[in-house]
PDB file with one MODEL, atoms N, CA, C and O in Angstrom:
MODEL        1
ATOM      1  N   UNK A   1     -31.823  28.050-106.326  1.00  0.00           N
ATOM      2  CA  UNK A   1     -31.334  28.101-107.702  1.00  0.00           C
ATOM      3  C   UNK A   1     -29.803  28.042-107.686  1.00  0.00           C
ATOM      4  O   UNK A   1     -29.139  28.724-106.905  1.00  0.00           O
ATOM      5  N   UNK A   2     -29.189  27.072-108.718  1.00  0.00           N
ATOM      6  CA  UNK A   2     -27.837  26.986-108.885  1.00  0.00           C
ATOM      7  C   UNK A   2     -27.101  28.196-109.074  1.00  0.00           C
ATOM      8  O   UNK A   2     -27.585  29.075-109.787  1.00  0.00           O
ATOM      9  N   UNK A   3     -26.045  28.342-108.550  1.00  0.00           N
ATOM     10  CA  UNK A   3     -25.221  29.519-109.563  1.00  0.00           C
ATOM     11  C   UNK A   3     -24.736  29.276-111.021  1.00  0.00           C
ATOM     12  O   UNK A   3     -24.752  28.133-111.479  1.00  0.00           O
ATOM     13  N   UNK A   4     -24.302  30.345-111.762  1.00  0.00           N
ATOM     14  CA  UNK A   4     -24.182  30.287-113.268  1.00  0.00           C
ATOM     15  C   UNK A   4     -23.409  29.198-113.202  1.00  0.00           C
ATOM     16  O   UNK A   4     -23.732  28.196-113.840  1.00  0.00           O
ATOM     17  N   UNK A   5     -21.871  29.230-112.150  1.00  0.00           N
ATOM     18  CA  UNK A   5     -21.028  28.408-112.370  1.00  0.00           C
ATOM     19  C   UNK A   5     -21.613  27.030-112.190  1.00  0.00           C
ATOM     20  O   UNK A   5     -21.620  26.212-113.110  1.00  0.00           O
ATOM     21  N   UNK A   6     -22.076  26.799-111.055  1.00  0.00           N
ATOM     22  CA  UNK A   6     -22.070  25.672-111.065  1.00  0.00           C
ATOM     23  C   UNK A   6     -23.657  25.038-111.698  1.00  0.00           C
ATOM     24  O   UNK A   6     -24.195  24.032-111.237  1.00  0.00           O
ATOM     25  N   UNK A   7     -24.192  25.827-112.768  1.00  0.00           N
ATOM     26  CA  UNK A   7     -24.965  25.484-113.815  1.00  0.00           C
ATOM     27  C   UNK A   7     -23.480  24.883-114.883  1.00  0.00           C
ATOM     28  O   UNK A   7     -23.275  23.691-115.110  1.00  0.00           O
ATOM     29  N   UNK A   8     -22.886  25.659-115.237  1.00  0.00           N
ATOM     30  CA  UNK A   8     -22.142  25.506-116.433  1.00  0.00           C
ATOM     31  C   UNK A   8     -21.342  24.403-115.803  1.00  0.00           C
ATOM     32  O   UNK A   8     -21.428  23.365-116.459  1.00  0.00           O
ATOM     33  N   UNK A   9     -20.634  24.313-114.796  1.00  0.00           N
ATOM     34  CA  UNK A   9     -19.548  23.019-114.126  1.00  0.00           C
ATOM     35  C   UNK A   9     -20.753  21.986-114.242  1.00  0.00           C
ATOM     36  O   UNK A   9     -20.013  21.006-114.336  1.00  0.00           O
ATOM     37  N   UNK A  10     -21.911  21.484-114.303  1.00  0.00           N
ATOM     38  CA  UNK A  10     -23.062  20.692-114.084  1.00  0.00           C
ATOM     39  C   UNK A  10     -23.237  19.859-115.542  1.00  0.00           C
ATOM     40  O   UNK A  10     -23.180  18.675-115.873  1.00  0.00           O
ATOM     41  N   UNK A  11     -23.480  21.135-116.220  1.00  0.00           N
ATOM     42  CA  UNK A  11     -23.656  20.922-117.527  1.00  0.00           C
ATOM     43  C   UNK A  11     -22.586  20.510-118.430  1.00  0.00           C
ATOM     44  O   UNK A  11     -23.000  20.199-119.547  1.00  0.00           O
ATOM     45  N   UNK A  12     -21.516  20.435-118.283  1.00  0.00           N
ATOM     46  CA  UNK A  12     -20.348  19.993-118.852  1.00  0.00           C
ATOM     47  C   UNK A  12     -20.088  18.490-117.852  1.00  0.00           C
ATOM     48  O   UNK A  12     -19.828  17.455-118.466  1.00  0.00           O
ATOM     49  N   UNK A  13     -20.155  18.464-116.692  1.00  0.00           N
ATOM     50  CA  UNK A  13     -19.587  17.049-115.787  1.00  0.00           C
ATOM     51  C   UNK A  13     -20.933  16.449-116.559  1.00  0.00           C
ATOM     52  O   UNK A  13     -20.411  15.471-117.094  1.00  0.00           O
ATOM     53  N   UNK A  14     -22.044  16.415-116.879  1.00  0.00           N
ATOM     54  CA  UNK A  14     -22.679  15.397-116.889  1.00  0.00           C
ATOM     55  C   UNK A  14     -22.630  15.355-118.401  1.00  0.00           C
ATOM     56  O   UNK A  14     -22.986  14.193-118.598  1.00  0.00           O
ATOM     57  N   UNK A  15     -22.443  15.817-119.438  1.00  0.00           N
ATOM     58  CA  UNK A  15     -21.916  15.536-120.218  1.00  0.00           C
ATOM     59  C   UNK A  15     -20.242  14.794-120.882  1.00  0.00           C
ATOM     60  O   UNK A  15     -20.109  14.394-122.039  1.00  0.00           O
ATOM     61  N   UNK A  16     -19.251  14.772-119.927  1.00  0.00           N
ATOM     62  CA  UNK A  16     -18.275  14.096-120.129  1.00  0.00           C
ATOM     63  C   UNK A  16     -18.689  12.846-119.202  1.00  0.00           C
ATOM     64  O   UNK A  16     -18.035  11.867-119.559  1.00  0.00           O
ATOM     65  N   UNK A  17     -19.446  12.584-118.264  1.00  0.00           N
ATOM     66  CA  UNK A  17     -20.214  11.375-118.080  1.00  0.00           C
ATOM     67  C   UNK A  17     -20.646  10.398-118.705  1.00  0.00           C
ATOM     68  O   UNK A  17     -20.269   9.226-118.690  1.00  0.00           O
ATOM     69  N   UNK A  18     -21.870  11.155-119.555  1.00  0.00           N
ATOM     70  CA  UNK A  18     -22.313  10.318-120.507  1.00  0.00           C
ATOM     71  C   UNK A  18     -22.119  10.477-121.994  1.00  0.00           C
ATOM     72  O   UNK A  18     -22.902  10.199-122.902  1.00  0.00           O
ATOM     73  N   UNK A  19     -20.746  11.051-122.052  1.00  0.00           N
ATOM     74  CA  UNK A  19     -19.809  10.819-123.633  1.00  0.00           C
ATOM     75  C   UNK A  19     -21.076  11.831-124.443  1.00  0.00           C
ATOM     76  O   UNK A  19     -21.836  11.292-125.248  1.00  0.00           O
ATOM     77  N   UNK A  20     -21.162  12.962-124.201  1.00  0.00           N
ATOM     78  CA  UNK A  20     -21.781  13.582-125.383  1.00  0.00           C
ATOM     79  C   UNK A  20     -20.535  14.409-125.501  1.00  0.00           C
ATOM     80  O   UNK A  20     -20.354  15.031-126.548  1.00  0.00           O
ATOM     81  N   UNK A  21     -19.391  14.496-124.232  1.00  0.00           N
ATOM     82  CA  UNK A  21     -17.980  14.930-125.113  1.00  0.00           C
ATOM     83  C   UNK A  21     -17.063  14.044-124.492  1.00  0.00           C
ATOM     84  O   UNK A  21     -16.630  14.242-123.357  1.00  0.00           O
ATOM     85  N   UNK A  22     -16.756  13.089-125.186  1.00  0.00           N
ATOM     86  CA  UNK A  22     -15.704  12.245-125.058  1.00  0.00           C
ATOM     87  C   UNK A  22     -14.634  12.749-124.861  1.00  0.00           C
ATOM     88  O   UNK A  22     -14.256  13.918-124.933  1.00  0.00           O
ATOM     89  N   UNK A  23     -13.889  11.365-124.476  1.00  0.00           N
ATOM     90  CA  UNK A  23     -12.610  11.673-123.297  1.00  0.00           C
ATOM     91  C   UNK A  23     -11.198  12.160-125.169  1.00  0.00           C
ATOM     92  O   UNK A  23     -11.183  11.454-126.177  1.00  0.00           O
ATOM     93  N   UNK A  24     -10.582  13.054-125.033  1.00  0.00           N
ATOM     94  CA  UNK A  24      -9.874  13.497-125.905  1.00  0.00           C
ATOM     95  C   UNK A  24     -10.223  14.381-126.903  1.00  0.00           C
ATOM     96  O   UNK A  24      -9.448  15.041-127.594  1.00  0.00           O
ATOM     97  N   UNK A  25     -11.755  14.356-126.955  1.00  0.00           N
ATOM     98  CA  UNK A  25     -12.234  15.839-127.717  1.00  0.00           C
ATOM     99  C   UNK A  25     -12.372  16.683-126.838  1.00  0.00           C
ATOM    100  O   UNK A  25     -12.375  16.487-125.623  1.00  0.00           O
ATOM    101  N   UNK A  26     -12.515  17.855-127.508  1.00  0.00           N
ATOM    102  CA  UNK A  26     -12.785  19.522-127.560  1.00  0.00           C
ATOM    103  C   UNK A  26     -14.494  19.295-126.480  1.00  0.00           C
ATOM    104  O   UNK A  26     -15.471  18.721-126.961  1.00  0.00           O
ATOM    105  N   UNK A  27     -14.478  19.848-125.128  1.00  0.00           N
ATOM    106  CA  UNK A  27     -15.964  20.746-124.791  1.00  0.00           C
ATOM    107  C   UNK A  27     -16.257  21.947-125.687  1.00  0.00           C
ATOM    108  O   UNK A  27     -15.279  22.231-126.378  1.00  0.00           O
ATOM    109  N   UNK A  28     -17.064  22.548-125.832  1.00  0.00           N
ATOM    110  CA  UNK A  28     -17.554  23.523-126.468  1.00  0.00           C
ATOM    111  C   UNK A  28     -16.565  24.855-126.235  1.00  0.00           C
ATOM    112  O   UNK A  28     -15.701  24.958-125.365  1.00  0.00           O
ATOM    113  N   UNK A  29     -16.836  25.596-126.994  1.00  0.00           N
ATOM    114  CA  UNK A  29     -15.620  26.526-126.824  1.00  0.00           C
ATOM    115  C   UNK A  29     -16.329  27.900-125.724  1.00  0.00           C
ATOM    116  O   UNK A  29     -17.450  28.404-125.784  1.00  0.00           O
ATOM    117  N   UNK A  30     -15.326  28.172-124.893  1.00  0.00           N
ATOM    118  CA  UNK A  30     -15.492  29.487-123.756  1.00  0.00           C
ATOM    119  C   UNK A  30     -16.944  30.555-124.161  1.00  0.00           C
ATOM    120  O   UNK A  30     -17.733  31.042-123.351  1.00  0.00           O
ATOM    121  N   UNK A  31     -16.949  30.679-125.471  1.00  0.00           N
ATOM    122  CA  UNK A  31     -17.534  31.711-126.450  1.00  0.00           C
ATOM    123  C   UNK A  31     -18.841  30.948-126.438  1.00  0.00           C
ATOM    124  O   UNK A  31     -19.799  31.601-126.023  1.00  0.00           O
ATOM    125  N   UNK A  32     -19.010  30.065-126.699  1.00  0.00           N
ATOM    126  CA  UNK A  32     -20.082  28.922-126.840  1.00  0.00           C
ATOM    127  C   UNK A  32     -20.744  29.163-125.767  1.00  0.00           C
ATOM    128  O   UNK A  32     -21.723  29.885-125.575  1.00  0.00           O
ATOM    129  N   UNK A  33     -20.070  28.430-124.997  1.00  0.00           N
ATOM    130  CA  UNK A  33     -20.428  28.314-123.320  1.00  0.00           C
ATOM    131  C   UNK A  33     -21.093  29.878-122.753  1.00  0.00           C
ATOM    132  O   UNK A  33     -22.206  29.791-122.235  1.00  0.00           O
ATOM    133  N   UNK A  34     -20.602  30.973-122.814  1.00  0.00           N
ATOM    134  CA  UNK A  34     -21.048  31.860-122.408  1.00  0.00           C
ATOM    135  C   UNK A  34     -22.355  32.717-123.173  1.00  0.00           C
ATOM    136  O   UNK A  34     -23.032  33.612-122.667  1.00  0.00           O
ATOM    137  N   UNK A  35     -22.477  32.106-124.619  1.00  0.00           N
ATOM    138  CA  UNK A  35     -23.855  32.388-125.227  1.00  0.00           C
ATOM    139  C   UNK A  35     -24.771  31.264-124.631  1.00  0.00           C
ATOM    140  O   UNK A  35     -25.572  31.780-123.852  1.00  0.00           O
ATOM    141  N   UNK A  36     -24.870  30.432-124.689  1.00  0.00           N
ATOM    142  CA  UNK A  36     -25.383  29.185-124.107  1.00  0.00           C
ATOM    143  C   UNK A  36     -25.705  29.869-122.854  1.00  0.00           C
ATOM    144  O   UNK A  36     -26.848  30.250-123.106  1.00  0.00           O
ATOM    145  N   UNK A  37     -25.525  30.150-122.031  1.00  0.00           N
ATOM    146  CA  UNK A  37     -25.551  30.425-120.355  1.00  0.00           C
ATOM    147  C   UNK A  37     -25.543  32.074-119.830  1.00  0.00           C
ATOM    148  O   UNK A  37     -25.730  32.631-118.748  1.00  0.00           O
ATOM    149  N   UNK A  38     -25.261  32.464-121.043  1.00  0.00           N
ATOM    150  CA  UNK A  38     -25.659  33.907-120.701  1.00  0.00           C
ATOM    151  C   UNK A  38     -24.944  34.377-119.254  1.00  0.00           C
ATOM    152  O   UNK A  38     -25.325  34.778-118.154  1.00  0.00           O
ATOM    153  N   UNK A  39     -23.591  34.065-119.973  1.00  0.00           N
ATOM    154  CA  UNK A  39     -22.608  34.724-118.607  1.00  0.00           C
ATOM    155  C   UNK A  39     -21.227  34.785-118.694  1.00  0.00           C
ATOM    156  O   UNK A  39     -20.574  34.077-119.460  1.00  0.00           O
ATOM    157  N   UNK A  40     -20.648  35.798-117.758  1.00  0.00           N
ATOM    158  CA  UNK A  40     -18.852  36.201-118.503  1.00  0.00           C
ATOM    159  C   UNK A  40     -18.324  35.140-118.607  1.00  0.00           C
ATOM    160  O   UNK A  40     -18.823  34.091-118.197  1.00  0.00           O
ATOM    161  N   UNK A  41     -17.296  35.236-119.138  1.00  0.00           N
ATOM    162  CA  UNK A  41     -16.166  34.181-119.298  1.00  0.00           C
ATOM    163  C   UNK A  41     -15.172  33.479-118.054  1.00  0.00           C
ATOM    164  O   UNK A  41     -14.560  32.419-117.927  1.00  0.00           O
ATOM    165  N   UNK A  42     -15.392  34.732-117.212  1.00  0.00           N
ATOM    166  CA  UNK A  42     -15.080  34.590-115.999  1.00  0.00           C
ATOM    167  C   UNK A  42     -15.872  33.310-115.360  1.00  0.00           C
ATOM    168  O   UNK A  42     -15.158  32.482-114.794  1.00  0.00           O
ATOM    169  N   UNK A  43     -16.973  33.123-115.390  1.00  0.00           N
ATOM    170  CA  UNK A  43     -17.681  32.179-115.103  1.00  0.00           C
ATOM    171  C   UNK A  43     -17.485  30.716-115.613  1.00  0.00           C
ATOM    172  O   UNK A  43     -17.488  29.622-115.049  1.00  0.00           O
ATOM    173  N   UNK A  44     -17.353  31.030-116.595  1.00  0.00           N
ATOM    174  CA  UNK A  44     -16.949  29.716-117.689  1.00  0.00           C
ATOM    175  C   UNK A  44     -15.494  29.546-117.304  1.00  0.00           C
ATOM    176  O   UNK A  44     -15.420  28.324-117.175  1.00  0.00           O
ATOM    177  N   UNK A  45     -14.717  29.865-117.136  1.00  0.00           N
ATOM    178  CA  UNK A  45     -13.173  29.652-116.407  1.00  0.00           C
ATOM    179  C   UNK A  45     -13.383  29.088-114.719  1.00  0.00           C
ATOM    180  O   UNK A  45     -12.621  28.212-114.310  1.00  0.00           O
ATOM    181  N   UNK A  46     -14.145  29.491-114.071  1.00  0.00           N
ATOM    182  CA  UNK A  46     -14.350  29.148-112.565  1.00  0.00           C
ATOM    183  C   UNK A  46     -15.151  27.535-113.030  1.00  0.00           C
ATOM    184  O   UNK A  46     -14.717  26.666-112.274  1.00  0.00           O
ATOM    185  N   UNK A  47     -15.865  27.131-113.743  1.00  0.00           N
ATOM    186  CA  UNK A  47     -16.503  26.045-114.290  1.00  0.00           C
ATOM    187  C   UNK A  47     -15.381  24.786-114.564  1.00  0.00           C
ATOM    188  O   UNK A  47     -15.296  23.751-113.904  1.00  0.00           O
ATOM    189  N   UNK A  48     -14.626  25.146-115.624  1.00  0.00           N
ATOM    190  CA  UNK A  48     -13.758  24.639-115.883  1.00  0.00           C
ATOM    191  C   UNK A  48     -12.745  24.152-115.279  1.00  0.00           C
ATOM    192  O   UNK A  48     -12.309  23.052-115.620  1.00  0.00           O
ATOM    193  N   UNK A  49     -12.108  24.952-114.152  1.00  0.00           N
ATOM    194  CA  UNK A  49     -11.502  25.159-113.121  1.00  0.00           C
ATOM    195  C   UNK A  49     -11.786  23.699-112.073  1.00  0.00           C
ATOM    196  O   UNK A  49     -10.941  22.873-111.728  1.00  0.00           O
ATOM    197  N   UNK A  50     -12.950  23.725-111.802  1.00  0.00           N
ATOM    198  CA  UNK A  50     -13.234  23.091-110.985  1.00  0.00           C
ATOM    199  C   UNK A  50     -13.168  21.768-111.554  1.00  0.00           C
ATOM    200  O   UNK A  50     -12.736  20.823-110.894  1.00  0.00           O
ATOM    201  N   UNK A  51     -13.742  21.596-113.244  1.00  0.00           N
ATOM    202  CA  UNK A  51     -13.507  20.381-113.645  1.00  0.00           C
ATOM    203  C   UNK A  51     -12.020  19.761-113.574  1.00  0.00           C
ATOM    204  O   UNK A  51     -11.686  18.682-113.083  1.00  0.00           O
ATOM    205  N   UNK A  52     -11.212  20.744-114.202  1.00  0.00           N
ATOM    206  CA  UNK A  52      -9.715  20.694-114.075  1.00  0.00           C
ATOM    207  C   UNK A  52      -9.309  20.012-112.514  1.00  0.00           C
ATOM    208  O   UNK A  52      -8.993  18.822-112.489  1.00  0.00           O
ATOM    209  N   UNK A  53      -9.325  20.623-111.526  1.00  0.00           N
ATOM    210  CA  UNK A  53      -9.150  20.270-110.471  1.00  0.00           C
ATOM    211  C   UNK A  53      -9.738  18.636-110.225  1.00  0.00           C
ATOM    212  O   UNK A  53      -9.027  17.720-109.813  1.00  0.00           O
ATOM    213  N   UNK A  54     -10.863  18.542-110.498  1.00  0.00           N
ATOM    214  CA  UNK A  54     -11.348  17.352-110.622  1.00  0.00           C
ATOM    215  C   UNK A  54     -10.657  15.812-111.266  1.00  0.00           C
ATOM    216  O   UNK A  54     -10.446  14.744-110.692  1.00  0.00           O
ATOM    217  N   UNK A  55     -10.490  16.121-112.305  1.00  0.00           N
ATOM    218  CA  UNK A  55      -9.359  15.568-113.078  1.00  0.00           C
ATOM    219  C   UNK A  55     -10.566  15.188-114.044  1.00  0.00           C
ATOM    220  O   UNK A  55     -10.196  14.353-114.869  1.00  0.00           O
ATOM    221  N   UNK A  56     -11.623  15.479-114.154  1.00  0.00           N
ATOM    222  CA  UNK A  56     -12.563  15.674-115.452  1.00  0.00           C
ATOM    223  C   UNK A  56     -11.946  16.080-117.030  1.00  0.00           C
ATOM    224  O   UNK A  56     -12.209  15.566-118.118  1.00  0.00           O
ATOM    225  N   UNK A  57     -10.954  17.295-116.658  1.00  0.00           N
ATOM    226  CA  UNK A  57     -10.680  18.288-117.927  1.00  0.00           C
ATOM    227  C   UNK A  57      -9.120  18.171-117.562  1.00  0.00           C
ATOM    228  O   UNK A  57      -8.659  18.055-116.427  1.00  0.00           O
ATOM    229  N   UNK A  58      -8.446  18.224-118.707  1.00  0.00           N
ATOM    230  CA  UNK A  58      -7.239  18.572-118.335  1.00  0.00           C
ATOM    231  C   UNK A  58      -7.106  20.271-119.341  1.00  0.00           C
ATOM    232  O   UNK A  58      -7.831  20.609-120.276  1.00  0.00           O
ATOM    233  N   UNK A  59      -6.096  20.954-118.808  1.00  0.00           N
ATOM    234  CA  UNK A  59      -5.984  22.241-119.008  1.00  0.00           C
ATOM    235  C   UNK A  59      -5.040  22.346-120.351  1.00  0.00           C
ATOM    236  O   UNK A  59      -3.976  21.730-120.404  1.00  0.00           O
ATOM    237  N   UNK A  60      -5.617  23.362-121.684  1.00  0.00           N
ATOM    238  CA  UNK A  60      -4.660  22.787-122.591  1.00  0.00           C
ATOM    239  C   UNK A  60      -4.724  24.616-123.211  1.00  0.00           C
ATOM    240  O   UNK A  60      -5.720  25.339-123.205  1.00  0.00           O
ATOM    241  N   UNK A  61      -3.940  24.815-123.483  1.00  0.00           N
ATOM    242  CA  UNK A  61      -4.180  26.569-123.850  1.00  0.00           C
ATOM    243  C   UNK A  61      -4.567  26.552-125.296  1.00  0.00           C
ATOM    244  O   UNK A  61      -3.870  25.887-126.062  1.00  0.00           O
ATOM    245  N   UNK A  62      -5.457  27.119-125.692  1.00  0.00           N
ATOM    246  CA  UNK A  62      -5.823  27.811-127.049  1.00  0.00           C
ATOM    247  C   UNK A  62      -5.012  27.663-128.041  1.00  0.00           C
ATOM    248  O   UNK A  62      -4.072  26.896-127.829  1.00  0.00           O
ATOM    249  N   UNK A  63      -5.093  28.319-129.404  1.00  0.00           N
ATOM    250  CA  UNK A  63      -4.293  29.122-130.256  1.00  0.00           C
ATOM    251  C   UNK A  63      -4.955  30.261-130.281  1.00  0.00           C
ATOM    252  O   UNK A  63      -6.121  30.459-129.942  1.00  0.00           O
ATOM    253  N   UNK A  64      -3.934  31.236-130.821  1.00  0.00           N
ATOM    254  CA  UNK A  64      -4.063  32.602-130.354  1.00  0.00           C
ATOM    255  C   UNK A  64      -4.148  33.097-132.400  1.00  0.00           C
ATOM    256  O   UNK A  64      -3.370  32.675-133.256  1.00  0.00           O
ATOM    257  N   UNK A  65      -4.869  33.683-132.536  1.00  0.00           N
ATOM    258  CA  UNK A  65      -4.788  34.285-133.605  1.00  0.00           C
ATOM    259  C   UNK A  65      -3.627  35.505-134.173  1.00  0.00           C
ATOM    260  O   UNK A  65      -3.737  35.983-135.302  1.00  0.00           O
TER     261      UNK A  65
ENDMDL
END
């Protein structure tokens, strides 16, 4: 069995693959992702991470309320 992360890094690469999130939109938001997958945020950052590194995602910070 996969780990959470690399469920969630899986589930996002094969979706910017096959454009269910196109190149310049928004992936689902951290909050999303971790109801979806039922796991910390921490997880969802190590996910991302790896996409980032990849050159999948580029890294763009929030707004902060």
């Amino acid at each position: 069995m996969l780990s959470k992360t690399l469920q969630v890094e899986g589930y996002l690469r094969e979706g910017i693959l096959h454009g269910t999130f196109p190149l310049g939109k928004k992936i689902p938001s951290r909050s999303q992702l971790c109801r979806r997958f039922n796991c910390s945020r921490t997880v969802i950052e190590r996910a991302v991470d790896i996409l980032i590194r990849d050159g999948l995602l580029a890294g763009k910070k929030g707004r902060h309320r």
